[in-house]
Coordinates of C-alpha atoms in Angstrom, one line a residue:
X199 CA 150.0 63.6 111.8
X200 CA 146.7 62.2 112.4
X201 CA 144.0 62.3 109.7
X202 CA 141.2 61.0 107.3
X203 CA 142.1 59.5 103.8
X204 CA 140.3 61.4 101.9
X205 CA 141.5 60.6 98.4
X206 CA 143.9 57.9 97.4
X207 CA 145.9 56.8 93.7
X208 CA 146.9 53.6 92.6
X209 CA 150.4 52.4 92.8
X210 CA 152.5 52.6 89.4
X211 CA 155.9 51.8 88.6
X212 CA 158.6 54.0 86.9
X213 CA 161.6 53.2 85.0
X214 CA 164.5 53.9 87.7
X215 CA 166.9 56.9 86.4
X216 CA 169.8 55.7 88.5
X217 CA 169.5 52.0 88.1
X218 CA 169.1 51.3 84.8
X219 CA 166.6 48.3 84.4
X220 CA 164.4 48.7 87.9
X221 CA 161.9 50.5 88.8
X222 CA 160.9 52.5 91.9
X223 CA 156.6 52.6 92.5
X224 CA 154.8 55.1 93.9
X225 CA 151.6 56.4 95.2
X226 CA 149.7 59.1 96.6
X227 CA 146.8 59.8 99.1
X228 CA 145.4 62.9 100.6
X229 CA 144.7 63.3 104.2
X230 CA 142.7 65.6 106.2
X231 CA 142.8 66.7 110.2
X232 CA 140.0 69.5 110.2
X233 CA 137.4 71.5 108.0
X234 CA 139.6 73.4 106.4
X235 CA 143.0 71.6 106.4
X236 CA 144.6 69.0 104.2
X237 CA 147.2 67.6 102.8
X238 CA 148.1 65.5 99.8
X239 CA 151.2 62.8 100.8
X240 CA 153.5 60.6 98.4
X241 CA 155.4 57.9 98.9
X242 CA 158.5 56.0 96.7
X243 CA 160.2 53.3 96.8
X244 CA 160.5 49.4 96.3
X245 CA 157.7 47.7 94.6
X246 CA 156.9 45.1 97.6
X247 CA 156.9 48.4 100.0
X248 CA 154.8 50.4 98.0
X249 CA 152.2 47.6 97.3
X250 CA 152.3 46.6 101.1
X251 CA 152.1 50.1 102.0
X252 CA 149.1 51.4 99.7
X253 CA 147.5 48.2 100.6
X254 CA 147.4 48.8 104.3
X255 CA 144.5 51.4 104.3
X256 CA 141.8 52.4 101.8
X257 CA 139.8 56.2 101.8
X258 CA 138.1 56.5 104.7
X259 CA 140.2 55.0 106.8
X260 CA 141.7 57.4 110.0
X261 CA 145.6 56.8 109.9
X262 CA 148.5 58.1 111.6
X263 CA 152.1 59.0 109.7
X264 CA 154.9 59.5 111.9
X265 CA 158.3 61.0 110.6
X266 CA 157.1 62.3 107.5
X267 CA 159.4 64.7 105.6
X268 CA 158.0 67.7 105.2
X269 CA 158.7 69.6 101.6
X270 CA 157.1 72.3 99.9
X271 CA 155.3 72.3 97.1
X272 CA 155.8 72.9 93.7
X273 CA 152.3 74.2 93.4
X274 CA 152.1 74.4 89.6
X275 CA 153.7 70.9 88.7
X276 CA 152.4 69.6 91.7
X277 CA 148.9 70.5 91.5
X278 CA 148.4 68.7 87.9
X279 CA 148.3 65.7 89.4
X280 CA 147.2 65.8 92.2
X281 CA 144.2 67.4 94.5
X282 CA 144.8 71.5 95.7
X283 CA 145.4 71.9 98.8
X284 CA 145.5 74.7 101.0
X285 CA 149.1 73.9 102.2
X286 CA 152.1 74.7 100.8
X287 CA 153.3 71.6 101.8
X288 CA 153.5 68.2 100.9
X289 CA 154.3 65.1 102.8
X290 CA 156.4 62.5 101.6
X291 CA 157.3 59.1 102.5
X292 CA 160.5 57.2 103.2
X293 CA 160.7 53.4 103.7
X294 CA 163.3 53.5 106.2
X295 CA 162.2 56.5 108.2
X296 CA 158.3 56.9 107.8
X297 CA 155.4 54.5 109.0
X298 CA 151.4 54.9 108.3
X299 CA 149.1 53.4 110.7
X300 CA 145.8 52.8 111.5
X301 CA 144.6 55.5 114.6
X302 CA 143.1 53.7 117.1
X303 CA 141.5 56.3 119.2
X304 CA 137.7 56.2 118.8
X305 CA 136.8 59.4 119.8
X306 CA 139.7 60.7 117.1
X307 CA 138.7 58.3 114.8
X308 CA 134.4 59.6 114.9
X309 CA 135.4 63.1 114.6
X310 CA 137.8 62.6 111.3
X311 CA 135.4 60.6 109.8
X312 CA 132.4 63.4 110.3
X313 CA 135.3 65.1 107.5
X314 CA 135.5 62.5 105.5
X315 CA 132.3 63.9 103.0
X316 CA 133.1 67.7 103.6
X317 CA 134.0 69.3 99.8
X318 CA 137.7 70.4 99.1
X319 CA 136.6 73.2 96.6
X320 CA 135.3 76.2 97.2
X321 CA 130.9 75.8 97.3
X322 CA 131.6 79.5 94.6
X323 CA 133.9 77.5 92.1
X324 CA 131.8 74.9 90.6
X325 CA 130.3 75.1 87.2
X326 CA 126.7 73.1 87.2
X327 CA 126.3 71.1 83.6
X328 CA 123.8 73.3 82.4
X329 CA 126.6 76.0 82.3
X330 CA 128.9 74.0 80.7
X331 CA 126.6 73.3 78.0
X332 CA 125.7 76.9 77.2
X333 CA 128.5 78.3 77.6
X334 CA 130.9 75.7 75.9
X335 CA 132.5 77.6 73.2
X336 CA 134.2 79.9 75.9
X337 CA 134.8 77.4 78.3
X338 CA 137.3 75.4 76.0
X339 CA 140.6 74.8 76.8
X340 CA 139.8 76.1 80.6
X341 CA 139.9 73.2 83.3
X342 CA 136.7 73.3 85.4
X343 CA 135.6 72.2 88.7
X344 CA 132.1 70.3 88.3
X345 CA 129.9 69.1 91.5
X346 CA 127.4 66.0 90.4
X347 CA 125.6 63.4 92.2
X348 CA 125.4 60.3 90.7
X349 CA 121.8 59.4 90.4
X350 CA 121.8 55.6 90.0
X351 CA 124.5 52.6 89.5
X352 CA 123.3 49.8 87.2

């Protein structure tokens, strides 16, 4: 799979269910191929992997993952932590099977990037502030999509 990272988590560590005592880490990053296609991917394993890994690339970057397992999704546990996609798959990650690297095909590389700023939501299912305020009372307790532009850093 070739893509763009589009999104990307930091790495955080777990107590380890079947070794008491250890941890396993983990992160996540999304990647997209095309307008409408992405795909969030995970990875587990060994701190010094996962650090190594995760530090490899950043957002933006065009990578390429060979052997990924593929899995499907468990879209409602899945999708609280992580961006929606439109697949109903998920890729994950495997220290002795997987690798992530940099694409190095320019041509590739212009054309993933040109997706790299494209929206993952539907442009009909964004709430604008001025909604949310007026309309506050009924909003509550419902999780929103908002679209803002930051306006200045200082």
């Amino acid at each position: 799979v070739i893509g763009v990272v589009i999104g990307k988590t930091d790495v955080r560590g777990f107590p380890d269910r079947k070794n008491i005592g250890s941890e396993r880490y983990t992160f996540s990053f999304t990647i997209r191929d095309s307008p409408t296609y992405f795909i969030n991917v995970h990875s587990w394993g060994r701190e010094d992997y996962i650090r190594s890994l995760s530090q490899s690339f950043r957002v933006g970057d065009c990578v390429t993952i060979e052997n990924p397992l593929v899995q499907s999704k468990e879209a409602e546990r899945e999708e609280k932590f992580n961006p929606v996609t439109p697949s109903r798959y998920k890729l994950l990650l495997s220290e002795n099977h997987s690798t992530v690297k940099m694409s190095s095909c320019y041509e590739t590389d212009m054309k993933l990037l040109s997706l790299l700023h494209l929206p993952v939501k539907d442009p009909q299912d964004y709430y604008s502030l001025g909604d949310i305020i007026a309309n506050g009372q009924s909003l509550d307790g419902r999780i929103l999509n908002v679209l803002a532009a930051v306006m200045s850093v200082s």
